[in-house]
Coordinates of C-alpha atoms in Angstrom, one line a residue:
X1060 CA 15.4 -24.2 -28.1
X1061 CA 15.2 -27.8 -29.4
X1062 CA 16.7 -26.8 -32.7
X1063 CA 19.5 -24.9 -30.9
X1064 CA 20.4 -27.9 -28.7
X1065 CA 20.4 -30.2 -31.7
X1066 CA 22.9 -28.0 -33.5
X1067 CA 25.0 -27.5 -30.3
X1068 CA 25.2 -31.3 -29.8
X1069 CA 26.8 -31.6 -33.3
X1070 CA 29.1 -28.7 -32.5
X1071 CA 30.1 -30.3 -29.2
X1072 CA 30.8 -33.7 -30.9
X1073 CA 33.0 -31.9 -33.5
X1074 CA 34.8 -30.0 -30.7
X1075 CA 35.7 -33.3 -28.9
X1076 CA 37.0 -34.9 -32.1
X1077 CA 39.2 -32.0 -33.2
X1078 CA 42.3 -31.5 -31.1
X1079 CA 44.2 -28.4 -30.6
X1080 CA 46.8 -29.0 -33.3
X1081 CA 44.2 -29.4 -36.0
X1082 CA 43.7 -26.8 -38.7
X1083 CA 40.0 -26.8 -38.0
X1084 CA 40.4 -25.9 -34.3
X1085 CA 40.2 -22.2 -34.9
X1086 CA 36.9 -22.6 -36.7
X1087 CA 35.5 -24.7 -33.8
X1088 CA 36.6 -22.0 -31.3
X1089 CA 34.8 -19.3 -33.4
X1090 CA 31.5 -21.3 -33.2
X1091 CA 31.9 -22.1 -29.5
X1092 CA 32.6 -18.4 -28.7
X1093 CA 29.2 -17.5 -29.9
X1094 CA 27.4 -20.0 -27.6
X1095 CA 26.3 -19.0 -24.1
X1096 CA 28.3 -20.9 -21.4
X1097 CA 25.1 -22.2 -19.7
X1098 CA 23.8 -23.8 -22.9
X1099 CA 27.1 -25.3 -23.8
X1100 CA 27.5 -26.9 -20.3
X1101 CA 24.0 -28.3 -20.5
X1102 CA 24.7 -29.8 -24.0
X1103 CA 28.0 -31.3 -22.7
X1104 CA 26.3 -33.0 -19.8
X1105 CA 23.6 -34.4 -22.0
X1106 CA 26.0 -35.4 -24.8
X1107 CA 28.5 -37.1 -22.5
X1108 CA 27.7 -40.7 -23.6
X1109 CA 27.4 -39.9 -27.3
X1110 CA 30.3 -41.5 -29.2
X1111 CA 29.2 -40.9 -32.8
X1112 CA 32.0 -40.1 -35.2
X1113 CA 31.8 -37.0 -37.5
X1114 CA 33.6 -36.5 -40.8
X1115 CA 34.8 -33.0 -39.8
X1116 CA 35.6 -30.8 -42.8
X1117 CA 35.5 -27.1 -43.6
X1118 CA 32.2 -27.5 -45.4
X1119 CA 30.7 -29.2 -42.3
X1120 CA 32.0 -26.4 -40.0
X1121 CA 30.7 -23.7 -42.3
X1122 CA 27.2 -25.3 -42.2
X1123 CA 27.4 -25.7 -38.4
X1124 CA 28.4 -22.0 -38.1
X1125 CA 25.4 -20.9 -40.3
X1126 CA 23.0 -23.1 -38.4
X1127 CA 24.3 -22.0 -35.0
X1128 CA 23.9 -18.3 -35.9
X1129 CA 20.4 -18.9 -37.1
X1130 CA 19.4 -21.0 -34.1
X1131 CA 21.0 -18.5 -31.6
X1132 CA 19.1 -15.6 -33.2
X1133 CA 15.8 -17.5 -33.0
X1134 CA 16.5 -18.5 -29.4
X1135 CA 17.3 -14.9 -28.4
X1136 CA 14.2 -13.7 -30.2
X1137 CA 12.0 -16.2 -28.5
X1138 CA 13.5 -15.5 -25.1
X1139 CA 13.0 -11.8 -25.5
X1140 CA 9.3 -12.3 -26.6
X1141 CA 8.8 -14.6 -23.6
X1142 CA 10.2 -12.0 -21.2
X1143 CA 8.0 -9.3 -22.8
X1144 CA 4.9 -11.4 -22.6
X1145 CA 5.5 -12.3 -18.9
X1146 CA 6.2 -8.6 -18.0
X1147 CA 2.9 -7.7 -19.7
X1148 CA 1.0 -10.4 -17.8
X1149 CA 2.5 -9.2 -14.5
X1150 CA 1.4 -5.6 -15.4
X1151 CA -2.1 -6.8 -16.2
X1152 CA -2.3 -8.6 -12.8
X1153 CA -1.1 -5.4 -11.1
X1154 CA -3.8 -3.4 -12.8
X1155 CA -6.5 -5.9 -11.8
X1156 CA -5.3 -6.0 -8.2
X1157 CA -5.0 -2.2 -7.8
X1158 CA -8.5 -1.5 -9.1
X1159 CA -9.8 -2.1 -5.5
X1160 CA -7.2 0.0 -3.7
X1161 CA -9.0 2.4 -1.5
X1162 CA -6.0 4.6 -0.9
X1163 CA -5.5 4.9 -4.7
X1164 CA -1.8 4.1 -4.6
X1165 CA -0.4 1.8 -7.3
X1166 CA 1.5 -1.2 -5.9
X1167 CA 3.5 -3.6 -7.9
X1168 CA 3.8 -7.3 -7.1
X1169 CA 7.5 -7.2 -7.9
X1170 CA 9.7 -4.9 -5.8
X1171 CA 11.2 -2.0 -7.9
X1172 CA 14.9 -1.4 -7.9
X1173 CA 16.5 0.8 -5.4
X1174 CA 17.5 3.4 -8.0
X1175 CA 14.4 5.1 -9.2
X1176 CA 14.3 6.8 -12.7
X1177 CA 14.0 10.6 -12.9
X1178 CA 10.3 10.5 -14.1
X1179 CA 9.2 8.9 -10.9
X1180 CA 9.4 12.3 -9.3
X1181 CA 6.3 13.2 -11.4
X1182 CA 4.9 9.8 -12.2
X1183 CA 4.3 8.9 -8.5
X1184 CA 2.3 5.7 -7.4
X1185 CA -0.8 7.9 -7.0
X1186 CA -0.5 9.4 -10.5
X1187 CA 0.2 5.9 -11.8
X1188 CA -3.0 4.6 -10.2
X1189 CA -5.1 7.3 -11.7
X1190 CA -3.5 6.7 -15.1
X1191 CA -3.7 2.9 -15.2
X1192 CA -6.9 2.3 -13.3
X1193 CA -9.0 5.3 -14.4
X1194 CA -7.7 7.1 -17.5
X1195 CA -6.3 4.2 -19.5
X1196 CA -9.4 2.0 -19.5
X1197 CA -11.5 5.1 -20.4
X1198 CA -9.1 5.9 -23.2
X1199 CA -9.3 2.3 -24.6
X1200 CA -13.1 2.5 -24.6
X1201 CA -13.0 5.7 -26.5
X1202 CA -10.6 4.3 -29.1
X1203 CA -12.6 1.1 -29.4
X1204 CA -15.8 3.1 -30.1
X1205 CA -13.9 5.3 -32.6
X1206 CA -12.5 2.2 -34.4
X1207 CA -15.9 0.6 -34.6
X1208 CA -17.4 3.8 -36.0
X1209 CA -14.6 4.2 -38.6
X1210 CA -14.8 0.5 -39.5
X1211 CA -18.5 0.8 -40.2
X1212 CA -18.1 3.9 -42.3
X1213 CA -15.2 2.3 -44.2
X1214 CA -17.0 -0.9 -44.9
X1215 CA -20.1 0.9 -46.2
X1216 CA -18.0 3.2 -48.3
X1217 CA -16.1 0.3 -49.8
X1218 CA -19.2 -1.5 -50.7
X1219 CA -21.0 1.5 -52.3
X1220 CA -18.2 3.7 -53.7
X1221 CA -19.1 2.7 -57.3
X1222 CA -22.6 4.4 -56.9
X1223 CA -22.1 7.9 -58.0
X1224 CA -25.7 9.3 -58.1
X1225 CA -26.7 9.7 -55.5
X1226 CA -23.3 9.3 -53.7
X1227 CA -23.6 6.7 -50.9
X1228 CA -19.9 6.7 -49.8
X1229 CA -19.5 8.6 -46.5
X1230 CA -16.0 9.8 -47.4
X1231 CA -17.2 11.0 -50.8
X1232 CA -20.0 13.0 -49.1
X1233 CA -17.5 14.5 -46.5
X1234 CA -15.0 15.6 -49.2
X1235 CA -17.8 16.9 -51.4
X1236 CA -19.3 19.0 -48.6
X1237 CA -15.9 20.4 -47.7
X1238 CA -15.1 21.3 -51.3
X1239 CA -18.4 23.0 -51.7
X1240 CA -17.6 25.2 -48.7
X1241 CA -14.1 25.8 -50.1
X1242 CA -12.7 24.4 -46.8
X1243 CA -9.3 23.1 -47.8
X1244 CA -8.3 22.5 -44.1
X1245 CA -11.3 20.2 -43.7
X1246 CA -10.4 18.2 -46.8
X1247 CA -6.9 17.7 -45.4
X1248 CA -8.1 16.5 -42.0
X1249 CA -10.7 14.2 -43.5
X1250 CA -8.2 12.7 -46.0
X1251 CA -5.5 12.3 -43.4
X1252 CA -7.7 10.6 -40.8
X1253 CA -9.3 8.3 -43.5
X1254 CA -6.0 7.2 -45.0
X1255 CA -4.5 6.9 -41.5
X1256 CA -7.1 4.5 -40.4
X1257 CA -7.0 2.5 -43.6
X1258 CA -3.3 2.1 -43.2
X1259 CA -3.7 0.9 -39.7
X1260 CA -6.2 -1.7 -40.7
X1261 CA -4.2 -2.9 -43.7
X1262 CA -0.6 -2.8 -42.4
X1263 CA -1.5 -4.2 -38.9
X1264 CA -3.0 -7.3 -40.6
X1265 CA -0.1 -7.7 -43.1
X1266 CA 2.6 -7.3 -40.5
X1267 CA 1.0 -9.9 -38.3
X1268 CA 1.1 -12.6 -41.0
X1269 CA 3.8 -15.2 -40.5
X1270 CA 5.2 -16.8 -43.7
X1271 CA 6.1 -20.4 -42.8
X1272 CA 7.2 -19.0 -39.3
X1273 CA 10.2 -17.5 -41.0
X1274 CA 9.2 -14.0 -42.1
X1275 CA 7.5 -12.3 -39.2
X1276 CA 8.0 -9.0 -37.3
X1277 CA 9.1 -9.4 -33.6
X1278 CA 8.9 -6.5 -31.2
X1279 CA 11.8 -5.2 -29.1
X1280 CA 14.2 -5.0 -32.1
X1281 CA 14.2 -8.8 -32.6
X1282 CA 13.3 -9.0 -36.3
X1283 CA 16.0 -10.2 -38.7
X1284 CA 17.1 -8.5 -41.8
X1285 CA 15.2 -10.8 -44.1
X1286 CA 12.0 -10.1 -42.4
X1287 CA 12.6 -6.3 -42.5
X1288 CA 13.3 -6.5 -46.2
X1289 CA 10.2 -8.6 -46.9
X1290 CA 8.0 -6.3 -44.8
X1291 CA 9.4 -3.3 -46.5
X1292 CA 8.6 -4.8 -49.9
X1293 CA 5.0 -5.5 -48.8
X1294 CA 4.7 -2.0 -47.5
X1295 CA 5.9 -0.5 -50.8
X1296 CA 3.6 -2.7 -52.9
X1297 CA 0.5 -2.2 -50.8
X1298 CA 0.7 1.6 -50.5
X1299 CA -0.1 2.6 -54.1
X1300 CA -3.3 0.5 -54.5
X1301 CA -4.4 1.7 -51.0
X1302 CA -4.1 5.3 -52.1
X1303 CA -6.0 4.5 -55.4
X1304 CA -8.7 2.8 -53.3
X1305 CA -9.1 5.9 -51.3
X1306 CA -9.4 8.0 -54.4
X1307 CA -12.2 5.6 -55.5
X1308 CA -14.0 6.0 -52.2
X1309 CA -14.0 9.8 -52.4
X1310 CA -15.1 9.7 -56.1
X1311 CA -11.9 11.2 -57.5
X1312 CA -11.0 8.3 -59.8
X1313 CA -12.7 9.0 -63.1
X1314 CA -12.0 5.6 -64.5
X1315 CA -13.9 3.8 -61.8
X1316 CA -16.9 6.1 -62.0
X1317 CA -16.8 6.3 -65.8
X1318 CA -17.2 10.1 -66.2
X1319 CA -15.0 12.9 -67.5
X1320 CA -13.9 14.5 -64.2
X1321 CA -10.4 15.9 -64.1
X1322 CA -7.4 13.6 -63.4
X1323 CA -5.7 13.8 -60.0
X1324 CA -2.0 14.3 -59.7
X1325 CA -1.7 10.7 -58.3
X1326 CA -3.5 9.0 -61.1
X1327 CA -1.6 11.0 -63.7
X1328 CA 1.6 9.5 -62.3
X1329 CA 0.5 6.0 -61.1
X1330 CA -2.3 5.3 -63.6
X1331 CA -5.5 3.3 -63.0
X1332 CA -6.5 -0.2 -62.2
X1333 CA -8.4 -0.8 -65.4
X1334 CA -5.7 -2.0 -67.8
X1335 CA -7.5 -5.3 -68.0
X1336 CA -11.2 -5.1 -69.1
X1337 CA -12.4 -7.6 -66.5
X1338 CA -10.9 -5.5 -63.7
X1339 CA -12.7 -2.3 -64.9
X1340 CA -16.0 -4.0 -65.8
X1341 CA -16.5 -6.4 -62.9
X1342 CA -13.7 -6.6 -60.4
X1343 CA -13.9 -2.9 -59.2
X1344 CA -17.6 -3.3 -58.7
X1345 CA -18.2 -6.7 -57.3
X1346 CA -15.0 -7.5 -55.4
X1347 CA -15.5 -4.7 -52.7
X1348 CA -18.9 -6.3 -52.0
X1349 CA -17.1 -9.4 -50.8
X1350 CA -15.8 -7.2 -47.9
X1351 CA -19.2 -7.8 -46.2
X1352 CA -18.5 -11.6 -46.3
X1353 CA -15.0 -11.1 -45.0
X1354 CA -16.2 -8.8 -42.2
X1355 CA -18.9 -11.3 -41.1
X1356 CA -16.4 -14.2 -41.2
X1357 CA -14.0 -12.2 -39.1
X1358 CA -16.7 -11.3 -36.6
X1359 CA -17.9 -14.9 -36.2
X1360 CA -14.3 -16.2 -36.1
X1361 CA -15.0 -18.6 -39.0
X1362 CA -11.4 -18.8 -40.1
X1363 CA -10.2 -20.0 -36.7
X1364 CA -13.0 -22.5 -36.4
X1365 CA -12.2 -24.0 -39.8
X1366 CA -8.5 -24.3 -38.9
X1367 CA -9.4 -25.9 -35.6
X1368 CA -11.6 -28.4 -37.4
X1369 CA -8.7 -29.2 -39.8
X1370 CA -6.4 -29.9 -36.8
X1371 CA -4.6 -26.7 -36.4
X1372 CA -4.4 -25.4 -32.9
X1373 CA -6.5 -22.2 -32.5
X1374 CA -7.7 -20.3 -29.4
X1375 CA -11.5 -20.6 -29.2
X1376 CA -13.5 -19.7 -26.1
X1377 CA -15.9 -22.5 -26.6
X1378 CA -13.3 -25.2 -27.3
X1379 CA -12.1 -27.5 -24.5
X1380 CA -8.5 -27.4 -25.8
X1381 CA -8.5 -23.6 -25.3
X1382 CA -9.4 -24.2 -21.6
X1383 CA -6.4 -26.5 -21.4
X1384 CA -4.2 -23.7 -23.0
X1385 CA -5.5 -21.3 -20.3
X1386 CA -4.6 -23.6 -17.5
X1387 CA -1.2 -24.3 -19.0
X1388 CA -0.6 -20.6 -19.4
X1389 CA -1.4 -20.0 -15.7
X1390 CA 1.0 -22.7 -14.6
X1391 CA 3.7 -21.2 -16.8
X1392 CA 3.2 -17.7 -15.3
X1393 CA 3.3 -19.2 -11.8
X1394 CA 6.5 -21.0 -12.6
X1395 CA 8.1 -17.9 -14.1
X1396 CA 7.1 -15.9 -11.1
X1397 CA 8.7 -18.4 -8.7
X1398 CA 11.9 -18.4 -10.8
X1399 CA 12.2 -14.7 -10.7
X1400 CA 11.6 -14.6 -7.0
X1401 CA 14.4 -17.1 -6.5
X1402 CA 16.6 -15.1 -8.7
X1403 CA 15.9 -11.9 -6.7
X1404 CA 16.5 -13.8 -3.5
X1405 CA 20.0 -14.9 -4.7
X1406 CA 20.8 -11.3 -5.6
X1407 CA 19.9 -10.1 -2.2

């Protein structure tokens, strides 16, 4: 919001200096037409005593138009993310408060609108209580246990996939057992679930990375076109090596194991990762072992601790600054709740 107000102050100064008969007035009106009225009035009130003179030109207005579009997009994206986070916080508060309801009827702290959606005929407050207070927590526990189990098998298989006799990779053992029984359906299911979980682990991490706070995916259709193209390029570049890594774990890549087993259709088209001798001799063997170090560092939150030591703000449960963040977050939620109550009161 600070960047947006800085840009709008310059736009407002240019608007005051350009009269109606100027050739640049139409460009000023185009820029002002994209700015919300509330923001513009706030900037006018704050910028009333500013008498700085600008050298208004077509180049300056083009730059202001570009900066205004970018700042407005960032402002709308931030506002949408804020509203989404606040709604999620209110929903979590409702779930916590409704856990002790004896009548098992789900009650919201915000009054719903008078017009109820059609699904409310089935999704009644009682059904909502059973879903959010009983079924959903149990489902999350099952998913957490399944994810921990899959992560353990995946880590072990990554570390030991180069050992071919006896095979130590769980996924290689599963595929070998299914192929010995001529069970093609089991091979399909095992392969699908394995690659599916590997994709979740890889893509979730990649798409959460922010590149200089410019390229990052925002929910609720708030990602810009540059971020979508950048993320699509990452997705395209990560998928082939991910598939080749899966073939190595199930002992289907002959170049990794160093034997004469038949080529797969994928490796015949995409090739192997042993073009450079150092990759085939050392990298494929020793680099996956580093996954144990990465897993331990992630579990012990070493990365966040190092960034916090270097001065970057990180949320750590044992840090005093994190406690201040929690208190500040509570005050922000209370302030937003009061603001929404006042807004609903004016509507009534």
